[in-house]
PDB file of C-alpha atoms in Angstrom:
ATOM      1  CA  MET E   1     -15.566 -27.655 -21.483  1.00 38.00           C
ATOM      2  CA  ASP E   2     -11.994 -28.387 -21.806  1.00 47.00           C
ATOM      3  CA  LEU E   3     -10.578 -26.565 -18.725  1.00 47.00           C
ATOM      4  CA  SER E   4      -7.127 -27.692 -19.416  1.00 51.00           C
ATOM      5  CA  PHE E   5      -7.384 -25.941 -22.778  1.00 53.00           C
ATOM      6  CA  ALA E   6      -8.959 -22.608 -21.381  1.00 53.00           C
ATOM      7  CA  HIS E   7      -5.921 -22.362 -19.003  1.00 56.00           C
ATOM      8  CA  GLU E   8      -3.768 -22.415 -21.630  1.00 58.00           C
ATOM      9  CA  THR E   9      -5.398 -20.009 -24.075  1.00 60.00           C
ATOM     10  CA  ALA E  10      -5.178 -17.698 -20.932  1.00 59.00           C
ATOM     11  CA  LYS E  11      -1.634 -18.191 -20.338  1.00 66.00           C
ATOM     12  CA  ARG E  12      -0.810 -17.466 -23.631  1.00 70.00           C
ATOM     13  CA  LYS E  13      -2.758 -14.134 -23.848  1.00 81.00           C
ATOM     14  CA  GLU E  14      -0.828 -13.355 -20.411  1.00 84.00           C
ATOM     15  CA  ILE E  15       2.644 -13.987 -21.905  1.00 86.00           C
ATOM     16  CA  GLU E  16       1.471 -11.645 -25.047  1.00 89.00           C
ATOM     17  CA  ARG E  17       0.255  -8.790 -22.716  1.00 88.00           C
ATOM     18  CA  ILE E  18       3.875  -9.207 -20.686  1.00 89.00           C
ATOM     19  CA  ASP E  19       5.524  -9.239 -24.046  1.00 91.00           C
ATOM     20  CA  ARG E  20       3.915  -5.953 -25.284  1.00 91.00           C
ATOM     21  CA  ALA E  21       5.025  -4.544 -21.657  1.00 91.00           C
ATOM     22  CA  LEU E  22       8.347  -5.547 -22.019  1.00 90.00           C
ATOM     23  CA  ASP E  23       8.832  -4.034 -25.839  1.00 93.00           C
ATOM     24  CA  VAL E  24       7.510  -0.397 -24.557  1.00 93.00           C
ATOM     25  CA  ALA E  25      10.032  -0.517 -21.737  1.00 90.00           C
ATOM     26  CA  ARG E  26      12.703  -1.292 -23.957  1.00 91.00           C
ATOM     27  CA  GLY E  27      12.377   1.586 -25.983  1.00 90.00           C
ATOM     28  CA  GLY E  28       9.686   4.047 -23.916  1.00 93.00           C
ATOM     29  CA  THR E  29       9.876   5.829 -21.117  1.00 94.00           C
ATOM     30  CA  LEU E  30       8.141   5.751 -17.476  1.00 95.00           C
ATOM     31  CA  ALA E  31       4.667   7.851 -18.868  1.00 95.00           C
ATOM     32  CA  ASP E  32       4.891   5.213 -22.088  1.00 95.00           C
ATOM     33  CA  MET E  33       4.643   2.366 -19.623  1.00 94.00           C
ATOM     34  CA  VAL E  34       1.898   3.990 -17.669  1.00 95.00           C
ATOM     35  CA  SER E  35      -0.009   4.511 -20.632  1.00 95.00           C
ATOM     36  CA  ASN E  36       0.362   0.987 -21.720  1.00 94.00           C
ATOM     37  CA  TYR E  37      -0.767  -0.443 -18.538  1.00 93.00           C
ATOM     38  CA  PHE E  38      -4.193   1.219 -18.651  1.00 92.00           C
ATOM     39  CA  ALA E  39      -4.376   0.375 -22.334  1.00 92.00           C
ATOM     40  CA  GLU E  40      -4.264  -3.164 -21.097  1.00 90.00           C
ATOM     41  CA  PHE E  41      -6.381  -2.917 -18.204  1.00 89.00           C
ATOM     42  CA  PRO E  42      -8.733  -0.061 -18.895  1.00 88.00           C
ATOM     43  CA  THR E  43     -11.236   1.347 -16.513  1.00 86.00           C
ATOM     44  CA  SER E  44     -13.154   4.681 -15.907  1.00 86.00           C
ATOM     45  CA  LYS E  45     -11.342   7.563 -17.527  1.00 89.00           C
ATOM     46  CA  SER E  46     -11.372   9.383 -13.734  1.00 88.00           C
ATOM     47  CA  ILE E  47      -9.894   6.352 -12.061  1.00 88.00           C
ATOM     48  CA  GLU E  48      -7.186   6.180 -14.828  1.00 91.00           C
ATOM     49  CA  GLU E  49      -6.465   9.804 -14.451  1.00 92.00           C
ATOM     50  CA  GLY E  50      -6.001   9.559 -10.855  1.00 91.00           C
ATOM     51  CA  GLU E  51      -3.884   6.271 -10.722  1.00 93.00           C
ATOM     52  CA  GLY E  52      -1.771   7.267 -13.748  1.00 94.00           C
ATOM     53  CA  ARG E  53      -0.973  10.587 -11.686  1.00 94.00           C
ATOM     54  CA  THR E  54      -0.017   8.516  -8.346  1.00 93.00           C
ATOM     55  CA  LEU E  55       2.341   6.302 -10.505  1.00 95.00           C
ATOM     56  CA  LEU E  56       4.063   9.343 -12.233  1.00 95.00           C
ATOM     57  CA  SER E  57       4.588  10.932  -9.123  1.00 95.00           C
ATOM     58  CA  ALA E  58       5.156   8.172  -7.205  1.00 95.00           C
ATOM     59  CA  ASP E  59       8.724   9.768  -6.205  1.00 93.00           C
ATOM     60  CA  VAL E  60       6.923  13.565  -5.258  1.00 92.00           C
ATOM     61  CA  ASN E  61       4.451  11.459  -2.932  1.00 92.00           C
ATOM     62  CA  ALA E  62       6.913   9.293  -1.395  1.00 94.00           C
ATOM     63  CA  LYS E  63       8.971  12.545  -0.094  1.00 92.00           C
ATOM     64  CA  LYS E  64       5.699  13.379   1.727  1.00 90.00           C
ATOM     65  CA  TRP E  65       5.382   9.887   3.367  1.00 92.00           C
ATOM     66  CA  LEU E  66       9.229  10.271   4.279  1.00 94.00           C
ATOM     67  CA  VAL E  67       8.182  13.265   6.225  1.00 91.00           C
ATOM     68  CA  GLN E  68       5.750  11.284   8.234  1.00 91.00           C
ATOM     69  CA  ILE E  69       7.936   8.134   8.667  1.00 94.00           C
ATOM     70  CA  GLU E  70      10.745  10.531   9.600  1.00 94.00           C
ATOM     71  CA  HIS E  71       8.186  11.948  12.092  1.00 91.00           C
ATOM     72  CA  ASP E  72       7.625   8.548  13.642  1.00 94.00           C
ATOM     73  CA  ILE E  73      10.541   6.371  13.105  1.00 96.00           C
ATOM     74  CA  PRO E  74      14.298   6.813  14.017  1.00 95.00           C
ATOM     75  CA  LEU E  75      15.607   6.474  10.134  1.00 95.00           C
ATOM     76  CA  GLY E  76      19.066   7.565  11.296  1.00 93.00           C
ATOM     77  CA  THR E  77      19.453   4.706  14.032  1.00 94.00           C
ATOM     78  CA  LEU E  78      18.195   2.053  11.364  1.00 94.00           C
ATOM     79  CA  ALA E  79      20.657   3.385   8.548  1.00 91.00           C
ATOM     80  CA  SER E  80      23.493   3.014  11.015  1.00 93.00           C
ATOM     81  CA  ARG E  81      22.941  -0.691  11.565  1.00 94.00           C
ATOM     82  CA  LYS E  82      24.921  -3.338  10.026  1.00 92.00           C
ATOM     83  CA  ASP E  83      23.632  -4.566   6.744  1.00 93.00           C
ATOM     84  CA  THR E  84      20.697  -2.414   6.362  1.00 96.00           C
ATOM     85  CA  ALA E  85      17.599  -3.556   4.688  1.00 97.00           C
ATOM     86  CA  TYR E  86      14.372  -1.816   3.694  1.00 97.00           C
ATOM     87  CA  LEU E  87      11.248  -3.311   2.128  1.00 98.00           C
ATOM     88  CA  GLU E  88       8.393  -1.273   0.281  1.00 98.00           C
ATOM     89  CA  VAL E  89       5.341  -3.682   0.026  1.00 98.00           C
ATOM     90  CA  GLY E  90       3.059  -3.264  -2.614  1.00 96.00           C
ATOM     91  CA  CYS E  91       5.346  -0.360  -3.951  1.00 96.00           C
ATOM     92  CA  GLY E  92       3.808   0.510  -7.448  1.00 94.00           C
ATOM     93  CA  ALA E  93       6.325   2.643  -8.941  1.00 96.00           C
ATOM     94  CA  ALA E  94       8.596   2.055  -6.504  1.00 97.00           C
ATOM     95  CA  GLY E  95       8.665   5.773  -5.233  1.00 96.00           C
ATOM     96  CA  LEU E  96       9.493   5.100  -1.144  1.00 97.00           C
ATOM     97  CA  THR E  97      12.449   2.550  -2.727  1.00 96.00           C
ATOM     98  CA  ARG E  98      13.696   5.193  -5.146  1.00 95.00           C
ATOM     99  CA  THR E  99      13.665   7.859  -1.835  1.00 93.00           C
ATOM    100  CA  LEU E 100      15.119   5.380   0.738  1.00 92.00           C
ATOM    101  CA  GLY E 101      17.177   3.570  -1.346  1.00 86.00           C
ATOM    102  CA  ARG E 102      20.414   5.326  -1.056  1.00 87.00           C
ATOM    103  CA  THR E 103      19.698   5.283   2.819  1.00 92.00           C
ATOM    104  CA  PHE E 104      19.923   1.770   3.420  1.00 95.00           C
ATOM    105  CA  GLN E 105      22.386  -0.872   1.942  1.00 93.00           C
ATOM    106  CA  THR E 106      19.412  -2.884   0.113  1.00 94.00           C
ATOM    107  CA  ALA E 107      16.177  -1.684  -0.765  1.00 95.00           C
ATOM    108  CA  VAL E 108      13.760  -4.281  -1.989  1.00 97.00           C
ATOM    109  CA  ALA E 109      10.427  -3.170  -4.041  1.00 97.00           C
ATOM    110  CA  MET E 110       7.899  -5.947  -3.953  1.00 98.00           C
ATOM    111  CA  ASP E 111       4.553  -5.998  -5.525  1.00 96.00           C
ATOM    112  CA  ALA E 112       1.965  -8.576  -6.543  1.00 94.00           C
ATOM    113  CA  ASP E 113       1.463  -7.130  -9.831  1.00 92.00           C
ATOM    114  CA  ILE E 114       3.648  -8.228 -12.890  1.00 91.00           C
ATOM    115  CA  ASP E 115       2.972  -5.197 -14.789  1.00 91.00           C
ATOM    116  CA  ARG E 116       3.528  -2.641 -11.908  1.00 93.00           C
ATOM    117  CA  MET E 117       6.743  -4.234 -11.370  1.00 94.00           C
ATOM    118  CA  MET E 118       7.951  -3.282 -14.674  1.00 94.00           C
ATOM    119  CA  ILE E 119       7.032   0.302 -14.015  1.00 95.00           C
ATOM    120  CA  ALA E 120       8.746   0.096 -10.698  1.00 96.00           C
ATOM    121  CA  GLN E 121      12.172  -1.040 -12.940  1.00 94.00           C
ATOM    122  CA  LYS E 122      11.915   1.371 -15.625  1.00 94.00           C
ATOM    123  CA  ALA E 123      11.287   3.940 -12.667  1.00 95.00           C
ATOM    124  CA  CYS E 124      14.448   2.967 -10.639  1.00 94.00           C
ATOM    125  CA  GLU E 125      16.506   2.978 -13.933  1.00 92.00           C
ATOM    126  CA  GLU E 126      15.323   6.583 -14.686  1.00 92.00           C
ATOM    127  CA  ALA E 127      16.281   7.579 -11.203  1.00 91.00           C
ATOM    128  CA  GLY E 128      19.489   5.598 -11.041  1.00 90.00           C
ATOM    129  CA  ILE E 129      18.624   3.520  -7.980  1.00 89.00           C
ATOM    130  CA  GLU E 130      21.523   0.672  -8.496  1.00 84.00           C
ATOM    131  CA  ASN E 131      20.921  -1.224  -5.164  1.00 86.00           C
ATOM    132  CA  ALA E 132      17.172  -1.722  -5.717  1.00 92.00           C
ATOM    133  CA  ILE E 133      16.141  -5.650  -5.736  1.00 96.00           C
ATOM    134  CA  LEU E 134      12.612  -5.972  -7.409  1.00 96.00           C
ATOM    135  CA  VAL E 135      10.451  -8.922  -6.562  1.00 97.00           C
ATOM    136  CA  CYS E 136       7.216  -9.894  -7.750  1.00 95.00           C
ATOM    137  CA  ALA E 137       5.268 -12.160  -4.724  1.00 95.00           C
ATOM    138  CA  PHE E 138       2.320 -11.786  -2.392  1.00 94.00           C
ATOM    139  CA  GLY E 139       2.554 -10.395   1.035  1.00 94.00           C
ATOM    140  CA  GLU E 140       0.569 -13.158   2.527  1.00 94.00           C
ATOM    141  CA  GLN E 141       3.843 -15.608   0.927  1.00 93.00           C
ATOM    142  CA  MET E 142       6.753 -13.658   1.841  1.00 96.00           C
ATOM    143  CA  PRO E 143       9.730 -15.042  -0.173  1.00 96.00           C
ATOM    144  CA  PHE E 144      12.447 -13.786   2.398  1.00 97.00           C
ATOM    145  CA  SER E 145      14.431 -15.366   5.426  1.00 97.00           C
ATOM    146  CA  PRO E 146      13.051 -14.392   8.924  1.00 97.00           C
ATOM    147  CA  ALA E 147      14.438 -11.061  10.217  1.00 97.00           C
ATOM    148  CA  THR E 148      15.488  -9.606   7.099  1.00 97.00           C
ATOM    149  CA  PHE E 149      14.386  -6.059   7.434  1.00 98.00           C
ATOM    150  CA  ASP E 150      15.185  -2.868   9.305  1.00 97.00           C
ATOM    151  CA  LEU E 151      12.395  -0.940   7.574  1.00 98.00           C
ATOM    152  CA  ILE E 152       8.992  -2.112   6.175  1.00 98.00           C
ATOM    153  CA  SER E 153       6.709   0.173   4.705  1.00 98.00           C
ATOM    154  CA  ALA E 154       2.996  -1.196   3.313  1.00 98.00           C
ATOM    155  CA  VAL E 155       1.220   2.151   1.974  1.00 96.00           C
ATOM    156  CA  GLU E 156      -2.229   1.604   0.810  1.00 96.00           C
ATOM    157  CA  VAL E 157      -1.742  -2.178   0.681  1.00 97.00           C
ATOM    158  CA  LEU E 158      -3.361  -3.894   3.359  1.00 98.00           C
ATOM    159  CA  GLU E 159      -6.852  -3.452   1.831  1.00 97.00           C
ATOM    160  CA  HIS E 160      -5.813  -5.439  -1.354  1.00 96.00           C
ATOM    161  CA  VAL E 161      -4.627  -8.573   0.028  1.00 96.00           C
ATOM    162  CA  THR E 162      -6.494 -11.780   0.041  1.00 94.00           C
ATOM    163  CA  SER E 163      -5.472 -12.848   3.756  1.00 96.00           C
ATOM    164  CA  GLN E 164      -4.895  -9.431   6.054  1.00 98.00           C
ATOM    165  CA  ARG E 165      -4.036 -11.768   8.906  1.00 98.00           C
ATOM    166  CA  GLN E 166      -1.642 -13.594   7.037  1.00 97.00           C
ATOM    167  CA  PHE E 167      -0.257 -10.616   5.221  1.00 98.00           C
ATOM    168  CA  VAL E 168       0.602  -9.027   8.821  1.00 98.00           C
ATOM    169  CA  GLN E 169       2.007 -11.913  10.315  1.00 97.00           C
ATOM    170  CA  GLY E 170       4.322 -12.492   7.428  1.00 97.00           C
ATOM    171  CA  ILE E 171       5.384  -8.812   7.617  1.00 98.00           C
ATOM    172  CA  ASP E 172       6.158  -9.846  11.374  1.00 97.00           C
ATOM    173  CA  SER E 173       8.461 -12.772  10.144  1.00 97.00           C
ATOM    174  CA  VAL E 174      10.278 -10.606   8.212  1.00 98.00           C
ATOM    175  CA  LEU E 175      10.890  -7.871  10.266  1.00 98.00           C
ATOM    176  CA  ARG E 176      14.252  -7.347  12.176  1.00 97.00           C
ATOM    177  CA  GLU E 177      14.271  -7.155  16.135  1.00 96.00           C
ATOM    178  CA  GLY E 178      14.782  -3.147  16.667  1.00 96.00           C
ATOM    179  CA  GLY E 179      13.084  -2.826  13.426  1.00 97.00           C
ATOM    180  CA  TYR E 180      10.114  -0.804  12.174  1.00 98.00           C
ATOM    181  CA  LEU E 181       6.820  -1.078  10.292  1.00 98.00           C
ATOM    182  CA  TYR E 182       5.115   1.647   8.701  1.00 97.00           C
ATOM    183  CA  LEU E 183       1.505   1.055   7.538  1.00 97.00           C
ATOM    184  CA  THR E 184      -1.079   2.836   6.128  1.00 96.00           C
ATOM    185  CA  THR E 185      -4.497   2.059   4.878  1.00 96.00           C
ATOM    186  CA  PRO E 186      -7.922   3.917   4.410  1.00 95.00           C
ATOM    187  CA  ASN E 187     -10.421   3.813   7.054  1.00 95.00           C
ATOM    188  CA  ARG E 188     -13.740   2.059   6.035  1.00 97.00           C
ATOM    189  CA  PHE E 189     -16.068   4.392   8.014  1.00 95.00           C
ATOM    190  CA  SER E 190     -14.183   7.478   6.792  1.00 91.00           C
ATOM    191  CA  LEU E 191     -16.621  10.532   6.277  1.00 87.00           C
ATOM    192  CA  GLY E 192     -14.836  11.131   3.202  1.00 88.00           C
ATOM    193  CA  PRO E 193     -15.250   9.331  -0.251  1.00 92.00           C
ATOM    194  CA  GLU E 194     -13.977   5.774  -0.918  1.00 94.00           C
ATOM    195  CA  PRO E 195     -10.595   6.532  -2.121  1.00 92.00           C
ATOM    196  CA  HIS E 196     -10.592   3.772  -4.857  1.00 93.00           C
ATOM    197  CA  VAL E 197     -13.929   4.304  -6.627  1.00 92.00           C
ATOM    198  CA  ASN E 198     -14.230   8.100  -5.671  1.00 91.00           C
ATOM    199  CA  LEU E 199     -17.716   7.466  -3.835  1.00 94.00           C
ATOM    200  CA  TRP E 200     -19.248   8.724  -0.498  1.00 93.00           C
ATOM    201  CA  GLY E 201     -20.717   5.958   1.870  1.00 94.00           C
ATOM    202  CA  VAL E 202     -19.379   2.784   0.548  1.00 96.00           C
ATOM    203  CA  GLY E 203     -17.996   1.803   4.032  1.00 96.00           C
ATOM    204  CA  PHE E 204     -21.186   2.186   5.905  1.00 96.00           C
ATOM    205  CA  MET E 205     -22.803  -0.456   3.855  1.00 96.00           C
ATOM    206  CA  PRO E 206     -22.876  -3.982   4.615  1.00 97.00           C
ATOM    207  CA  ARG E 207     -19.834  -5.853   2.793  1.00 97.00           C
ATOM    208  CA  CYS E 208     -22.494  -7.988   0.954  1.00 96.00           C
ATOM    209  CA  TRP E 209     -24.169  -4.762  -0.489  1.00 97.00           C
ATOM    210  CA  MET E 210     -20.906  -2.901  -1.617  1.00 97.00           C
ATOM    211  CA  ASN E 211     -20.150  -4.602  -5.262  1.00 96.00           C
ATOM    212  CA  ARG E 212     -23.287  -4.139  -6.110  1.00 96.00           C
ATOM    213  CA  TYR E 213     -23.726  -0.315  -4.863  1.00 96.00           C
ATOM    214  CA  VAL E 214     -20.570   0.519  -6.997  1.00 96.00           C
ATOM    215  CA  GLN E 215     -21.566  -1.247  -9.919  1.00 95.00           C
ATOM    216  CA  PHE E 216     -25.029   0.502  -9.714  1.00 96.00           C
ATOM    217  CA  ARG E 217     -23.287   3.925  -9.396  1.00 95.00           C
ATOM    218  CA  ILE E 218     -20.098   3.698 -11.670  1.00 92.00           C
ATOM    219  CA  GLY E 219     -20.613   0.419 -13.383  1.00 92.00           C
ATOM    220  CA  LEU E 220     -17.437  -1.117 -12.028  1.00 90.00           C
ATOM    221  CA  PRO E 221     -16.799  -3.994  -9.810  1.00 92.00           C
ATOM    222  CA  TYR E 222     -15.689  -3.030  -6.293  1.00 94.00           C
ATOM    223  CA  GLU E 223     -13.562  -6.590  -5.579  1.00 91.00           C
ATOM    224  CA  GLY E 224     -10.225  -6.994  -4.169  1.00 92.00           C
ATOM    225  CA  LYS E 225     -10.562  -4.515  -1.574  1.00 95.00           C
ATOM    226  CA  ARG E 226     -11.309  -4.734   2.249  1.00 97.00           C
ATOM    227  CA  ASN E 227     -11.017  -1.187   4.325  1.00 98.00           C
ATOM    228  CA  LEU E 228     -10.898  -1.817   7.938  1.00 98.00           C
ATOM    229  CA  SER E 229     -12.272   0.549  10.580  1.00 96.00           C
ATOM    230  CA  TYR E 230     -10.514   1.584  13.246  1.00 95.00           C
ATOM    231  CA  TRP E 231     -11.787  -1.321  15.837  1.00 95.00           C
ATOM    232  CA  GLU E 232     -11.049  -4.074  13.126  1.00 97.00           C
ATOM    233  CA  LEU E 233      -7.509  -2.724  12.227  1.00 97.00           C
ATOM    234  CA  LYS E 234      -6.686  -2.339  15.975  1.00 96.00           C
ATOM    235  CA  ARG E 235      -7.390  -5.701  16.796  1.00 97.00           C
ATOM    236  CA  LEU E 236      -5.732  -7.239  13.915  1.00 98.00           C
ATOM    237  CA  LEU E 237      -2.525  -5.322  14.883  1.00 97.00           C
ATOM    238  CA  ARG E 238      -2.999  -6.297  18.646  1.00 97.00           C
ATOM    239  CA  GLY E 239      -3.325  -9.792  17.528  1.00 97.00           C
ATOM    240  CA  VAL E 240      -0.192 -10.097  15.842  1.00 97.00           C
ATOM    241  CA  PHE E 241       2.180  -7.349  17.355  1.00 97.00           C
ATOM    242  CA  GLY E 242       0.788  -6.914  20.828  1.00 96.00           C
ATOM    243  CA  THR E 243       1.148  -3.600  22.323  1.00 95.00           C
ATOM    244  CA  ASN E 244       3.830  -2.539  19.991  1.00 96.00           C
ATOM    245  CA  ALA E 245       1.665  -1.370  17.555  1.00 97.00           C
ATOM    246  CA  ARG E 246       0.396   2.540  17.550  1.00 94.00           C
ATOM    247  CA  PHE E 247      -1.697   4.650  15.516  1.00 92.00           C
ATOM    248  CA  SER E 248      -0.300   7.774  14.464  1.00 88.00           C
ATOM    249  CA  GLY E 249      -1.643  11.155  13.546  1.00 77.00           C
ATOM    250  CA  ALA E 250      -1.042  13.071  10.547  1.00 68.00           C
ATOM    251  CA  HIS E 251       2.435  14.947  10.515  1.00 62.00           C
ATOM    252  CA  PRO E 252       2.154  18.451  12.122  1.00 58.00           C
ATOM    253  CA  GLN E 253       3.300  20.179   8.847  1.00 57.00           C
ATOM    254  CA  SER E 254       0.551  18.417   6.637  1.00 62.00           C
ATOM    255  CA  HIS E 255      -1.230  20.909   4.443  1.00 59.00           C
ATOM    256  CA  SER E 256      -4.706  19.505   4.977  1.00 67.00           C
ATOM    257  CA  PHE E 257      -7.027  21.697   7.742  1.00 70.00           C
ATOM    258  CA  LEU E 258      -9.151  18.531   7.997  1.00 68.00           C
ATOM    259  CA  SER E 259      -6.035  16.562   9.195  1.00 70.00           C
ATOM    260  CA  ARG E 260      -4.525  19.288  11.410  1.00 70.00           C
ATOM    261  CA  LEU E 261      -8.161  19.530  12.812  1.00 72.00           C
ATOM    262  CA  ALA E 262      -8.118  15.849  13.713  1.00 72.00           C
ATOM    263  CA  ASN E 263      -4.486  15.780  15.115  1.00 69.00           C
ATOM    264  CA  CYS E 264      -5.875  18.433  17.398  1.00 77.00           C
ATOM    265  CA  LEU E 265      -9.356  17.037  18.128  1.00 71.00           C
ATOM    266  CA  VAL E 266      -7.742  13.453  18.689  1.00 67.00           C
ATOM    267  CA  GLU E 267      -5.705  14.952  21.780  1.00 73.00           C
ATOM    268  CA  ILE E 268      -8.931  15.423  23.877  1.00 77.00           C
ATOM    269  CA  PRO E 269      -9.853  12.218  25.537  1.00 74.00           C
ATOM    270  CA  ILE E 270     -13.343  12.240  25.379  1.00 76.00           C
ATOM    271  CA  LEU E 271     -13.015  13.079  21.407  1.00 74.00           C
ATOM    272  CA  ARG E 272     -10.026  10.459  20.821  1.00 74.00           C
ATOM    273  CA  SER E 273     -12.072   7.431  19.761  1.00 76.00           C
ATOM    274  CA  VAL E 274     -14.675   9.235  17.670  1.00 80.00           C
ATOM    275  CA  ILE E 275     -12.145  10.903  15.719  1.00 78.00           C
ATOM    276  CA  GLN E 276      -9.763   7.916  15.025  1.00 79.00           C
ATOM    277  CA  ALA E 277     -12.902   6.032  14.031  1.00 84.00           C
ATOM    278  CA  ILE E 278     -13.944   8.830  10.883  1.00 83.00           C
ATOM    279  CA  ARG E 279     -10.246   9.703  10.139  1.00 85.00           C
ATOM    280  CA  MET E 280      -9.831   9.403   6.396  1.00 86.00           C
ATOM    281  CA  GLY E 281      -7.213   6.903   6.960  1.00 90.00           C
ATOM    282  CA  HIS E 282      -5.097   4.986   9.345  1.00 93.00           C
ATOM    283  CA  ASN E 283      -1.309   5.799  10.026  1.00 93.00           C
ATOM    284  CA  VAL E 284       0.057   2.879  12.035  1.00 96.00           C
ATOM    285  CA  VAL E 285       3.600   2.459  13.300  1.00 97.00           C
ATOM    286  CA  VAL E 286       5.078  -0.971  15.035  1.00 97.00           C
ATOM    287  CA  GLY E 287       8.591  -1.058  16.682  1.00 96.00           C
ATOM    288  CA  LYS E 288       9.725  -4.456  17.187  1.00 96.00           C
ATOM    289  CA  PRO E 289      11.163  -4.965  20.347  1.00 93.00           C
ATOM    290  CA  ALA E 290      15.130  -5.626  20.322  1.00 85.00           C
ATOM    291  CA  ALA E 291      16.179  -8.903  22.033  1.00 72.00           C
ATOM    292  CA  ALA E 292      16.972  -8.543  25.760  1.00 60.00           C
ATOM    293  CA  GLN E 293      20.858  -8.620  26.311  1.00 53.00           C
TER     294      GLN E 293
END
């Protein structure tokens, strides 16, 4: 087999696909681009509907995340610093970039998926965000100078990267002293369904069985996803950030009864570890200490 020829054929198809997306972007709306995205990457109808709603309502969802961020992080203090910069890693439709774009002098939306970056660009254009910089790159290889950002968010991204430790180290390298990271990721041992495929019990299986189980149940591969347990994530964060990382509960105003209940139960010392272990997802806040004067 001529592998070089196969590579060139794949390259041509990729260019043609990107050209189609650019044609939609020039004459269409954000909804048109999302529809084209799933035409290029078809999956199950239920997953398309769920992801489509997430992309189209990214600004609405971002306002909910912002309530949580403001509860845990002093945004006013960060925004008052000199030459402030914010980074949204794994931005999707750049919901948080659109929400925080006017709070910081510079807002950077980054994603490894070029198609989602085009969706993010269209979303920022429709929202009138003019200070946003869009970057297509992998979080494991941050294309930024050290100590660039005052605030970094990584919402539901960690589980998708190829090297989770390298990803977290990359974030640490570009976070300024006195800056903050807000990170969320699904819990492997959640008692709820696995959020990417909407199936119960996936996380309780050995990792080598997960792909076969999901393919058997819904006929789709379960690849490129690695949800962490509370203990796995705690070890990862402790290894990079030391004691500067902490797990945060859902905002007290959360509309989810289970989130409010978990917040109450986690305050009981004897139940704390148990509740953390089975929560739907992890909310993590990291504050990078300022240098000693």
